[in-house]
Coordinates of C-alpha atoms in Angstrom, one line a residue:
M1 CA -6.7 9.1 -2.8
G2 CA -9.8 10.6 -1.9
R3 CA -11.6 12.6 -4.8
E4 CA -10.9 15.5 -7.1
D5 CA -14.2 16.9 -7.8
S6 CA -15.7 17.7 -4.1
H7 CA -14.3 21.4 -4.5
Y8 CA -12.9 21.3 -0.9
R9 CA -11.7 24.4 0.8
P10 CA -10.4 23.5 4.2
E11 CA -12.4 25.3 6.8
G12 CA -11.0 26.8 10.1
V13 CA -7.3 26.6 8.9
D14 CA -5.7 29.9 9.3
G15 CA -2.4 29.3 7.6
R16 CA -0.3 30.0 10.6
R17 CA 2.7 28.1 11.3
S18 CA 3.1 26.2 14.3
A19 CA 5.6 27.4 16.7
G20 CA 8.9 26.3 15.8
S21 CA 8.2 26.0 12.1
G22 CA 10.1 28.6 10.3
S23 CA 10.5 29.2 6.6
G24 CA 13.5 28.2 4.6
G25 CA 15.6 26.6 7.6
A26 CA 16.0 23.3 8.9
T27 CA 15.1 23.3 12.3
G28 CA 15.6 20.9 14.9
R29 CA 13.7 17.4 15.2
V30 CA 13.1 14.8 17.5
S31 CA 16.0 12.3 17.1
V32 CA 14.9 9.5 14.6
P33 CA 15.9 6.3 16.1
G34 CA 19.0 4.5 13.9
T35 CA 19.8 7.8 12.1
S36 CA 23.0 8.6 13.8
P37 CA 26.0 6.6 12.8
A38 CA 26.2 4.8 16.0
H39 CA 22.7 3.4 15.4
R40 CA 23.1 2.6 11.8
P41 CA 23.3 -1.1 11.6
G42 CA 25.0 -3.3 9.3
P43 CA 23.6 -6.6 7.6
P44 CA 22.4 -9.2 10.0
V45 CA 24.9 -11.7 10.7
G46 CA 24.1 -14.8 8.1
S47 CA 21.8 -12.4 6.1
A48 CA 21.6 -12.8 2.3
P49 CA 23.8 -10.4 0.2
V50 CA 21.9 -7.2 -1.0
G51 CA 20.3 -7.6 -4.3
R52 CA 20.1 -11.4 -3.8
A53 CA 17.3 -13.5 -2.2
N54 CA 18.0 -16.1 0.2
P55 CA 15.2 -18.6 -0.7
G56 CA 16.3 -21.1 2.1
Q57 CA 15.6 -18.6 4.9
Y58 CA 12.7 -19.6 7.3
G59 CA 11.9 -22.5 5.5
H60 CA 11.3 -20.9 2.1
P61 CA 11.1 -23.2 -0.8
G62 CA 13.0 -21.7 -4.0
P63 CA 11.4 -19.4 -6.6
P64 CA 9.2 -20.9 -8.7
E65 CA 10.9 -22.6 -12.0
H66 CA 8.7 -20.8 -14.7
G67 CA 8.9 -17.6 -16.4
R68 CA 12.5 -16.5 -15.4
P69 CA 15.1 -15.2 -17.6
Q70 CA 17.9 -17.7 -18.2
E71 CA 20.8 -16.3 -16.6
Y72 CA 21.4 -14.5 -13.3
G73 CA 22.3 -11.2 -15.1
R74 CA 19.9 -8.5 -16.6
P75 CA 16.8 -9.9 -18.0
A76 CA 16.2 -10.0 -21.8
A77 CA 15.6 -6.6 -23.2
R78 CA 12.3 -5.4 -22.9
E79 CA 9.5 -5.4 -25.7
Y80 CA 7.2 -3.0 -24.2
G81 CA 8.0 0.3 -26.3
R82 CA 10.4 1.9 -23.5
P83 CA 13.7 2.1 -24.5
Q84 CA 16.2 0.5 -22.2
E85 CA 19.6 1.5 -21.0
Y86 CA 22.1 0.1 -18.6
G87 CA 20.7 1.0 -14.9
R88 CA 17.9 3.4 -16.4
A89 CA 14.7 3.2 -18.3
T90 CA 13.0 5.8 -20.4
P91 CA 9.8 6.6 -19.0
R92 CA 6.4 6.5 -20.9
E93 CA 6.2 9.2 -23.8
Y94 CA 2.8 7.8 -25.2
G95 CA 1.4 11.3 -25.4
H96 CA -2.3 10.3 -25.1
A97 CA -5.0 12.2 -23.4
D98 CA -5.4 12.4 -19.7
P99 CA -9.1 11.6 -19.1
R100 CA -8.3 13.0 -15.6
Q101 CA -8.5 16.7 -16.8
H102 CA -11.3 19.0 -16.0
G103 CA -11.5 17.7 -12.4
H104 CA -12.2 13.8 -13.3
P105 CA -11.2 11.6 -10.2
D106 CA -7.8 9.7 -10.6
P107 CA -8.7 6.1 -10.3
R108 CA -5.2 5.3 -9.8
D109 CA -5.4 6.6 -6.1
H110 CA -7.7 3.4 -5.4
G111 CA -7.5 1.3 -8.4
P112 CA -7.2 -2.8 -8.8
G113 CA -4.3 -4.5 -7.2
P114 CA -0.4 -3.9 -6.6
V115 CA 1.5 -1.9 -9.2
A116 CA 4.8 -2.4 -10.2
P117 CA 6.5 -1.6 -13.7
V118 CA 6.2 -4.1 -16.6
S119 CA 8.9 -6.5 -16.9
W120 CA 11.8 -6.9 -14.5
P121 CA 11.6 -4.3 -11.7
G122 CA 15.5 -3.6 -11.8
Y123 CA 15.3 -2.0 -15.1
D124 CA 11.9 -0.5 -14.9
A125 CA 12.4 1.7 -11.9
P126 CA 15.4 3.4 -12.8
G127 CA 17.5 6.0 -11.3
A128 CA 19.2 5.9 -7.9
I129 CA 16.1 4.3 -6.2
P130 CA 16.3 1.1 -8.2
V131 CA 14.7 -2.3 -8.0
S132 CA 17.2 -5.1 -8.5
P133 CA 16.4 -8.0 -10.8
P134 CA 15.2 -11.0 -9.6
V135 CA 17.5 -14.1 -9.0
P136 CA 16.2 -16.9 -11.1
P137 CA 17.1 -20.5 -10.3
V138 CA 19.7 -22.4 -11.9
G139 CA 18.4 -24.1 -15.2
A140 CA 15.3 -22.1 -15.2
A141 CA 13.3 -21.7 -18.2
P142 CA 13.6 -18.5 -20.7
L143 CA 11.3 -15.8 -20.1
P144 CA 8.2 -16.4 -22.1
P145 CA 6.9 -13.6 -24.6
P146 CA 5.7 -10.4 -23.0
P147 CA 1.7 -10.1 -22.8
P148 CA 0.4 -6.9 -24.5
P149 CA 0.5 -3.8 -22.2
R150 CA -2.5 -3.2 -20.2
R151 CA -3.3 -1.9 -16.7
R152 CA -2.5 -3.5 -13.3
P153 CA -3.6 -6.9 -13.3
V154 CA -1.0 -7.9 -16.0
R155 CA 1.7 -5.7 -14.7
L156 CA 1.3 -7.4 -11.2
V157 CA 1.7 -10.9 -12.7
A158 CA 4.4 -10.0 -15.1
V159 CA 6.8 -8.6 -12.2
L160 CA 5.6 -10.2 -8.8
A161 CA 5.4 -13.5 -9.7
S162 CA 9.0 -13.6 -9.3
V163 CA 11.3 -12.0 -6.7
L164 CA 10.6 -8.6 -5.6
I165 CA 13.6 -6.7 -4.3
V166 CA 13.2 -3.1 -3.5
A167 CA 16.8 -1.5 -3.0
L168 CA 17.4 1.7 -1.6
A169 CA 20.9 2.0 -3.1
A170 CA 21.6 5.4 -2.0
V171 CA 21.9 4.2 1.6
G172 CA 22.8 0.6 0.8
L173 CA 19.2 -0.6 2.0
A174 CA 17.7 -3.4 0.4
V175 CA 14.3 -4.6 1.0
V176 CA 14.6 -8.4 -0.1
R177 CA 11.5 -10.5 -0.5
P178 CA 12.5 -13.9 -1.6
G179 CA 10.4 -16.9 -2.0
P180 CA 7.4 -18.1 -4.5
L181 CA 5.7 -15.0 -5.1
A182 CA 3.8 -16.4 -7.7
G183 CA 2.0 -18.9 -5.1
W184 CA 1.0 -15.8 -3.4
L185 CA -0.6 -14.2 -6.7
G186 CA -0.9 -16.8 -9.4
G187 CA -2.7 -19.6 -10.5
E188 CA -5.8 -21.3 -9.5
D189 CA -4.0 -24.6 -8.5
S190 CA -2.3 -22.8 -5.5
R191 CA -5.6 -21.7 -3.9
T192 CA -7.3 -25.0 -3.3
A193 CA -9.2 -26.0 -0.2
A194 CA -6.1 -28.3 0.9
A195 CA -3.4 -26.0 0.2
R196 CA -2.6 -22.8 1.6
T197 CA -0.3 -20.1 0.2
P198 CA 3.5 -20.5 0.5
E199 CA 4.9 -18.9 3.8
P200 CA 5.5 -15.4 3.5
P201 CA 8.9 -13.7 2.9
P202 CA 11.6 -13.2 5.5
P203 CA 12.0 -10.1 7.0
A204 CA 13.7 -7.1 5.3
V205 CA 17.7 -7.8 4.8
L206 CA 19.7 -4.6 5.6
A207 CA 23.1 -3.6 4.4
A208 CA 25.2 -0.7 5.8
A209 CA 24.3 2.9 4.9
D210 CA 26.6 4.1 2.1
G211 CA 27.7 7.5 3.3
N212 CA 30.1 8.2 0.5
A213 CA 27.7 10.6 -1.7
P214 CA 27.8 14.0 -0.9
L215 CA 25.2 15.7 1.6
P216 CA 23.4 18.5 0.2
T217 CA 23.7 21.7 2.3
P218 CA 20.5 23.4 3.8
E219 CA 21.4 26.6 1.7
G220 CA 21.7 24.7 -1.7
V221 CA 18.2 23.1 -0.9
R222 CA 16.7 26.3 0.0
A223 CA 17.8 27.9 -3.0
A224 CA 16.9 25.3 -5.1
L225 CA 13.2 25.1 -3.7
E226 CA 12.3 28.5 -2.4
P227 CA 11.2 29.9 -5.7
L228 CA 9.3 26.8 -6.4
V229 CA 7.5 26.6 -3.1
R230 CA 5.9 29.9 -3.7
A231 CA 4.4 28.8 -7.1
A232 CA 0.7 30.2 -7.5
A233 CA -0.6 26.8 -8.5
L234 CA 0.1 25.6 -5.0
G235 CA -2.1 28.0 -3.0
D236 CA -1.4 30.2 0.0
R237 CA -0.6 27.3 2.3
V238 CA 2.3 25.1 1.3
N239 CA 4.1 23.2 4.0
V240 CA 7.6 21.3 3.2
S241 CA 10.0 19.0 5.0
V242 CA 13.3 17.8 3.2
A243 CA 15.6 15.6 5.3
D244 CA 18.5 13.2 4.6
V245 CA 17.8 9.5 4.9
T246 CA 21.2 8.4 6.0
T247 CA 21.8 10.7 8.6
G248 CA 18.1 12.2 9.5
Q249 CA 19.5 15.6 9.2
A250 CA 16.7 18.2 8.2
L251 CA 17.7 20.1 5.0
Y252 CA 14.7 22.5 4.4
G253 CA 11.5 23.4 6.1
S254 CA 8.7 25.7 5.6
G255 CA 5.7 25.1 7.8
Q256 CA 7.2 21.9 8.2
D257 CA 5.6 21.2 11.7
A258 CA 2.1 22.5 10.9
P259 CA -0.8 20.1 11.0
T260 CA -2.0 19.6 7.1
V261 CA -4.6 18.0 5.4
P262 CA -3.0 15.0 4.0
A263 CA -5.5 13.1 2.0
S264 CA -4.1 9.9 0.7
V265 CA -0.4 10.6 2.0
T266 CA -2.1 9.4 5.5
K267 CA -1.6 5.8 4.0
L268 CA 2.3 6.0 4.8
A269 CA 1.3 6.5 8.5
T270 CA -1.4 3.4 8.2
G271 CA 1.3 1.2 6.6
V272 CA 4.1 2.0 8.9
A273 CA 1.9 1.5 11.9
V274 CA 0.5 -1.8 10.6
L275 CA 3.7 -3.1 9.7
A276 CA 4.9 -2.5 13.2
A277 CA 2.1 -3.7 15.0
R278 CA 1.3 -6.8 13.1
G279 CA 4.6 -7.8 11.1
P280 CA 4.9 -8.3 7.4
A281 CA 4.1 -11.9 7.6
Y282 CA 0.8 -11.5 9.4
R283 CA -2.1 -13.0 7.5
I284 CA -5.8 -12.3 8.2
P285 CA -8.0 -15.3 8.5
T286 CA -11.7 -15.7 7.4
R287 CA -13.0 -18.6 9.4
A288 CA -16.1 -20.7 9.1
V289 CA -17.5 -22.6 12.5
A290 CA -20.5 -24.7 12.9
G291 CA -23.4 -22.7 14.5
A292 CA -25.9 -23.7 17.3
A293 CA -28.1 -25.4 15.1
P294 CA -27.3 -28.5 13.2
G295 CA -26.3 -27.6 9.6
E296 CA -25.7 -23.8 10.4
V297 CA -22.7 -22.4 9.5
V298 CA -21.3 -19.0 10.7
L299 CA -19.2 -17.1 8.4
V300 CA -16.6 -15.1 10.7
G301 CA -14.9 -12.0 9.1
G302 CA -11.4 -11.6 10.1
G303 CA -11.2 -8.3 8.5
D304 CA -9.9 -9.2 5.0
P305 CA -10.8 -6.9 2.5
T306 CA -9.4 -8.7 -0.5
L307 CA -11.3 -11.8 0.1
A308 CA -12.7 -13.4 -3.3
V309 CA -15.6 -15.6 -4.0
D310 CA -13.9 -17.5 -6.6
K311 CA -10.9 -17.2 -9.3
N312 CA -12.1 -14.0 -10.8
G313 CA -11.8 -12.0 -7.5
F314 CA -10.8 -8.3 -7.9
Y315 CA -7.2 -8.8 -6.0
P316 CA -5.0 -11.5 -7.7
G317 CA -4.1 -14.1 -5.2
A318 CA -6.7 -13.2 -2.3
A319 CA -8.3 -16.0 -0.1
R320 CA -11.3 -17.4 -1.6
L321 CA -14.9 -18.0 -0.5
D322 CA -15.2 -21.4 -2.7
D323 CA -11.9 -22.7 -1.1
L324 CA -13.7 -22.2 2.5
A325 CA -16.9 -23.7 1.0
A326 CA -14.9 -26.9 0.0
Q327 CA -13.5 -27.2 3.3
V328 CA -16.9 -26.8 5.2
R329 CA -18.5 -29.6 3.2
K330 CA -15.6 -31.8 3.8
A331 CA -15.9 -31.0 7.5
L332 CA -19.7 -31.5 7.9
G333 CA -19.4 -34.8 6.2
G334 CA -23.0 -36.4 5.9
T335 CA -24.7 -33.1 7.4
A336 CA -25.8 -30.6 4.9
P337 CA -25.5 -27.1 5.5
T338 CA -29.1 -25.4 6.1
T339 CA -28.4 -21.8 6.6
V340 CA -25.4 -19.3 6.9
T341 CA -25.3 -16.7 9.5
V342 CA -22.5 -13.9 9.3
D343 CA -20.2 -12.8 12.2
S344 CA -18.6 -9.3 11.4
S345 CA -18.6 -8.1 15.1
L346 CA -14.9 -7.9 14.9
F347 CA -15.3 -4.3 13.8
T348 CA -17.3 -2.0 15.4
G349 CA -18.8 1.6 15.2
P350 CA -19.9 3.6 12.2
V351 CA -19.2 2.0 8.9
Y352 CA -18.4 5.3 7.2
G353 CA -15.7 7.5 8.3
P354 CA -16.0 10.8 10.0
G355 CA -15.2 13.9 7.8
W356 CA -16.1 11.7 4.6
D357 CA -17.9 13.3 1.8
S358 CA -21.6 12.5 1.6
D359 CA -21.3 10.8 -1.9
I360 CA -18.0 8.8 -0.9
P361 CA -20.5 5.7 0.1
T362 CA -22.2 5.5 -3.4
G363 CA -19.3 7.0 -5.4
G364 CA -16.7 4.1 -5.4
F365 CA -14.0 5.6 -3.7
G366 CA -14.9 4.3 -0.4
A367 CA -17.2 1.5 1.1
A368 CA -19.1 0.6 4.2
I369 CA -16.0 -0.9 6.4
T370 CA -17.3 -4.3 7.8
A371 CA -15.1 -6.9 8.9
L372 CA -16.4 -9.5 6.4
M373 CA -16.6 -8.4 2.6
T374 CA -15.4 -9.4 -0.8
D375 CA -13.5 -8.2 -3.3
G376 CA -13.3 -4.8 -1.5
A377 CA -17.1 -4.5 -1.3
R378 CA -17.2 -3.9 -5.1
R379 CA -20.6 -5.1 -6.7
D380 CA -19.0 -6.6 -9.5
P381 CA -15.4 -7.4 -9.5
A382 CA -14.8 -7.9 -13.3
E383 CA -16.9 -4.9 -14.2
A384 CA -14.8 -2.9 -11.5
R385 CA -11.7 -3.8 -13.6
R386 CA -12.9 -2.5 -16.8
T387 CA -14.5 1.0 -15.0
E388 CA -11.4 1.5 -12.9
E389 CA -8.8 0.8 -15.5
A390 CA -10.3 1.4 -18.7
M391 CA -13.0 4.0 -18.0
N392 CA -11.2 5.9 -15.1
H393 CA -14.4 5.6 -13.1
A394 CA -14.4 4.1 -9.3
A395 CA -16.4 0.9 -9.1
E396 CA -19.8 0.7 -7.4
R397 CA -19.7 -0.8 -4.0
V398 CA -22.3 -2.7 -2.2
P399 CA -24.3 -1.0 0.8
Q400 CA -23.9 -4.5 3.1
P401 CA -20.6 -6.0 2.4
D402 CA -21.1 -8.6 5.4
L403 CA -24.4 -9.8 4.1
T404 CA -23.5 -9.8 0.6
A405 CA -20.8 -12.0 1.5
G406 CA -22.9 -14.4 3.3
R407 CA -25.1 -14.7 0.4
Q408 CA -22.2 -15.6 -2.0
F409 CA -21.1 -18.0 0.7
A410 CA -24.5 -19.7 1.1
K411 CA -24.6 -20.1 -2.8
L412 CA -21.3 -21.7 -2.9
L413 CA -22.6 -24.3 -0.1
G414 CA -25.4 -25.2 -2.3
L415 CA -28.3 -23.3 -0.7
S416 CA -30.8 -21.7 -2.6
G417 CA -34.2 -19.6 -2.2
A418 CA -35.1 -19.1 1.6
A419 CA -32.0 -21.1 2.9
A420 CA -29.9 -18.6 1.0
E421 CA -30.8 -15.5 2.8
V422 CA -28.4 -14.9 5.5
K423 CA -28.7 -13.0 9.0
R424 CA -26.0 -11.4 11.2
G425 CA -25.0 -13.0 14.7
T426 CA -22.0 -14.1 16.6
A427 CA -20.2 -17.5 16.4
P428 CA -20.9 -19.5 19.2
A429 CA -17.5 -20.6 21.5
D430 CA -16.5 -24.1 20.7
S431 CA -17.9 -26.4 23.3
G432 CA -16.5 -29.7 22.2
A433 CA -19.6 -31.5 22.7
S434 CA -20.1 -33.2 19.1
T435 CA -22.6 -35.5 18.3
A436 CA -22.3 -38.5 15.9
G437 CA -21.8 -36.9 12.4
T438 CA -22.5 -33.4 13.9
P439 CA -19.7 -30.7 14.7
A440 CA -20.1 -29.1 17.9
P441 CA -21.3 -25.5 18.0
G442 CA -18.3 -23.5 17.5
T443 CA -16.2 -26.1 15.8
E444 CA -13.9 -24.5 13.2
L445 CA -14.9 -25.8 10.0
G446 CA -12.4 -24.2 7.7
K447 CA -10.3 -21.3 7.4
V448 CA -8.5 -19.3 4.6
E449 CA -6.0 -16.6 5.1
S450 CA -5.3 -13.1 3.2
L451 CA -2.0 -12.5 1.4
P452 CA 0.7 -11.4 3.9
M453 CA 0.4 -8.0 5.4
V454 CA 3.6 -6.9 3.1
R455 CA 1.3 -7.4 0.2
L456 CA -1.7 -5.9 1.4
V457 CA 0.4 -2.7 2.3
D458 CA 1.8 -2.9 -1.2
I459 CA -1.6 -2.7 -2.7
M460 CA -2.9 -0.1 -0.3
I461 CA 0.3 2.4 -1.0
S462 CA 0.5 1.5 -4.9
D463 CA -2.9 1.9 -5.7
S464 CA -4.2 4.2 -3.0
D465 CA -6.8 1.5 -2.0
N466 CA -9.1 3.2 0.6
V467 CA -11.0 0.3 1.7
I468 CA -7.5 -1.8 2.4
A469 CA -6.2 1.4 4.2
E470 CA -9.3 1.4 6.7
A471 CA -8.8 -2.5 7.2
M472 CA -5.3 -1.8 7.9
A473 CA -6.1 0.8 10.8
R474 CA -8.5 -1.8 12.2
Q475 CA -6.0 -4.5 12.2
V476 CA -3.5 -1.8 14.2
A477 CA -6.5 -1.3 16.5
L478 CA -6.8 -5.0 17.1
A479 CA -3.3 -5.7 17.5
K480 CA -3.4 -2.9 20.4
G481 CA -6.3 -4.1 22.2
K482 CA -8.3 -1.3 21.0
P483 CA -11.7 -1.6 19.1
G484 CA -12.0 -2.1 15.5
S485 CA -13.2 1.1 14.5
F486 CA -12.5 4.3 13.1
A487 CA -11.7 5.8 16.3
G488 CA -9.7 2.7 17.5
G489 CA -7.4 2.6 14.4
A490 CA -6.6 6.4 14.8
A491 CA -5.9 6.0 18.6
A492 CA -3.8 2.8 17.8
T493 CA -1.9 4.5 15.0
D494 CA -1.0 7.5 17.3
Q495 CA 0.2 4.8 20.1
V496 CA 2.3 3.0 17.5
L497 CA 4.1 6.1 16.0
G498 CA 4.7 7.2 19.5
E499 CA 6.3 3.7 20.6
L500 CA 8.6 4.2 17.3
G501 CA 9.8 7.4 18.9
L502 CA 7.9 9.3 16.3
P503 CA 6.2 12.8 17.2
A504 CA 2.7 11.4 17.7
D505 CA 1.5 15.0 18.6
E506 CA 2.2 16.1 14.9
I507 CA -0.6 13.6 13.9
S508 CA -4.1 13.7 14.3
L509 CA -6.2 11.0 12.6
A510 CA -9.9 10.3 12.1
D511 CA -9.5 7.7 9.4
G512 CA -6.7 5.4 8.0
S513 CA -7.1 6.2 4.3
G514 CA -6.9 10.0 4.1
L515 CA -10.4 10.4 2.8
S516 CA -11.5 12.4 6.2
R517 CA -10.7 15.9 5.9
T518 CA -10.4 16.3 9.5
N519 CA -7.0 14.4 9.2
R520 CA -3.9 16.4 10.1
I521 CA -0.3 15.5 9.8
S522 CA 2.9 17.6 9.7
P523 CA 5.3 17.4 6.7
S524 CA 8.1 16.8 9.3
L525 CA 6.2 13.8 10.8
L526 CA 6.2 12.2 7.4
T527 CA 10.1 12.9 6.7
D528 CA 10.6 11.5 10.1
L529 CA 8.4 8.4 9.3
I530 CA 10.1 7.8 6.0
T531 CA 13.7 8.1 7.6
L532 CA 12.8 5.7 10.2
A533 CA 11.4 3.2 7.8
G534 CA 14.7 3.4 5.6
N535 CA 17.5 3.8 8.0
G536 CA 17.6 0.3 8.7
S537 CA 16.7 0.4 12.6
H538 CA 13.3 -0.9 12.2
P539 CA 14.2 -3.4 9.1
D540 CA 10.0 -4.6 9.1
L541 CA 9.3 -1.0 8.1
A542 CA 11.4 -0.9 5.2
A543 CA 8.4 -3.0 3.3
I544 CA 6.4 0.2 3.3
F545 CA 8.9 1.1 0.1
G546 CA 7.8 -1.8 -2.1
G547 CA 4.6 -0.1 -2.9
L548 CA 5.5 3.2 -3.5
P549 CA 4.8 4.6 -7.1
V550 CA 7.7 5.3 -9.4
G551 CA 7.8 9.0 -10.9
G552 CA 6.8 8.6 -14.7
W553 CA 6.3 5.1 -14.5
S554 CA 3.8 3.4 -12.1
G555 CA 1.0 3.5 -9.8
T556 CA -0.3 6.9 -9.3
L557 CA 2.7 8.7 -10.4
D558 CA 2.7 6.7 -13.9
E559 CA 1.7 9.8 -16.1
R560 CA 3.7 12.5 -14.2
Y561 CA 7.1 13.5 -14.6
Q562 CA 6.6 13.7 -18.4
A563 CA 7.4 17.7 -18.8
S564 CA 10.7 19.0 -19.5
V565 CA 10.5 21.1 -16.4
T566 CA 10.0 17.8 -14.5
K567 CA 11.8 15.0 -16.4
A568 CA 14.8 15.0 -14.0
G569 CA 12.4 13.2 -11.7
A570 CA 11.3 10.4 -13.9
G571 CA 12.5 7.0 -12.3
V572 CA 14.0 9.0 -9.8
V573 CA 11.2 10.1 -7.6
R574 CA 9.4 7.4 -5.5
A575 CA 6.5 8.5 -3.7
K576 CA 2.7 8.6 -2.1
T577 CA 0.5 11.2 -3.4
G578 CA -2.6 12.4 -1.8
T579 CA -5.7 14.3 -3.8
L580 CA -9.0 16.1 -2.4
S581 CA -10.4 19.0 -4.0
G582 CA -8.3 21.8 -2.7
V583 CA -5.6 19.3 -1.2
N584 CA -2.9 18.1 -2.9
A585 CA 0.1 16.2 -1.3
I586 CA 3.4 14.2 -2.1
A587 CA 5.8 12.3 0.1
G588 CA 8.6 9.9 -0.3
L589 CA 12.1 9.4 -1.5
V590 CA 14.2 11.1 -4.2
T591 CA 17.7 10.7 -5.0
T592 CA 19.8 13.8 -5.9
A593 CA 22.5 14.3 -8.8
D594 CA 25.3 13.1 -6.7
G595 CA 23.5 10.1 -5.3
R596 CA 22.1 11.0 -1.8
L597 CA 19.1 9.6 -0.9
L598 CA 16.5 12.3 0.8
T599 CA 13.1 12.1 1.9
F600 CA 10.4 14.8 1.4
A601 CA 7.0 15.9 1.9
V602 CA 4.8 18.5 0.4
L603 CA 1.4 19.1 1.5
T604 CA -0.8 21.9 0.4
D605 CA -4.6 22.3 1.4
R606 CA -5.3 25.5 0.0
T607 CA -4.9 24.8 -3.7
P608 CA -7.1 26.5 -6.6
D609 CA -9.2 24.3 -8.8
T610 CA -6.2 23.9 -11.1
L611 CA -5.7 20.2 -10.8
D612 CA -2.9 19.7 -13.7
E613 CA -1.1 22.9 -12.7
T614 CA -1.0 21.9 -9.0
R615 CA 0.5 18.5 -9.8
Q616 CA 3.2 19.9 -11.9
A617 CA 4.0 22.4 -9.3
L618 CA 4.7 19.7 -6.8
D619 CA 6.6 17.8 -9.4
R620 CA 9.0 20.6 -10.1
I621 CA 9.8 20.5 -6.4
T622 CA 10.7 17.0 -6.3
S623 CA 12.5 17.0 -9.8
A624 CA 14.4 20.2 -8.5
L625 CA 15.8 17.8 -5.6
A626 CA 16.4 15.0 -8.1
G627 CA 18.4 17.5 -10.9
C628 CA 20.7 19.2 -8.0
G629 CA 23.4 18.1 -5.7
C630 CA 22.2 21.1 -3.8
R631 CA 25.5 21.9 -2.4

């Protein structure tokens, strides 16, 4: 997200619909690949069954044999205060005060670490967009006693230490992520200098689309939504698109082709682009190489925003500088490090985005975007967890993340005083001319790698992490041979979406996070994008759904869908939110009462200063889709 206290009113937006964007009807769209029956693939030959992981694929070891349920069926009853029924779970009804009222920022649009419901996913993410339970190994130990509820870090480990399976059962689509996720996220022993994290999961496993559920009619959807779209709390510019995921058929449109300020919904486009450009398994390297002078170590940033200093990093399971320092000391042998140079030249151009509010650099919602940083540029990761979770306030960021990381690395190498001061420079090319006991300039002394791209996208989506989003946009740029800059990321994202067959003329970006007020995306592009990711034609793109918050349950939606008028969407709506003052948006997936999976996008950029009322008005729209068959 951006912020909710900037009192933004977009300028130069006249509210007129673009050509072809009628009200209430479903207009023709660019054909989304894979949406016709002829293009909908069945499961790949030899793929794992839907809902079941295949740990043996791609050389993956089996799941870790600790902390698993004893049997293959549903896990033990939850003990977290949320009643449970078969196939559904009741969202929280704590009734506690919401500190975000009166214009306070919502930290869950940019908070720490990936989010998932507490306990086992299959029964915490209820409704027709279920998350299947993990598949434990035979003879696994009983599930340990649950920890006391707290915010994301515990949720992260409790859920993702096993197998994460995101099933879009309404169309028969499953994103299966088998493999030792505990090794990605977990203990200190898995992050040694000698051992890297386990291999990433195989690509998504798809099953044939389920076309049995009745398809809503455009007339039925219009009757359900038209009165809600006119709610005063949404302001005078409300642009909406609703489509069927299985067929791609447009079911409702009101200003659906109009460029609209998307806020953090931008991250859906960034996530799809980086998954297409880099692939779900790609890891971002951070390297150390020998400098030109004896004992000089050059720390080379590869653009990993989650890099940690040590085991106390902000992002669980991230690559660590202390591991890299251990590798460097071993590689240098008897040569003592004397100085550290930082090479963050992979990213170019301004470090703050065009269209960002002036207080973003110091307000904690963004940071200077450099190719080398630790903990998302947070000054104090431990304090950041407390402020972002408990105090609902964004954490302070350092002004020069690359130099801060260099000083942290120098300290880990044992340098102090003047020797611990670092400078910027570029790594020398590997000359191969080593002398006795001294590595040649440019010789790689060590390397650590980030979590797989699929996990970084999960964190970006679930917590609306702006810094990760900007780093992901630059990865798209680098993959496409463009500069690692705001402009390069925006141009590369447009290019990738066009290559996927999406209407790239309906998106105009200045950044990858949505903090920029100059971004424009049409609702229909978002529903086309979600349909493309969910229809099975591009299996790697289905990874975008793993981080989507669940209504009334997780992420930025965990305290929404609690009112009686919106409870139909609890556990059924799965969506990305976007919020700037005067801008509110939501886009994602919902299952109708008849079991049909739909995609929706509702973008508003002239809302009054009534955040709670605006959010409830948006939630009423998506809940109406969940509660009706619309036929």
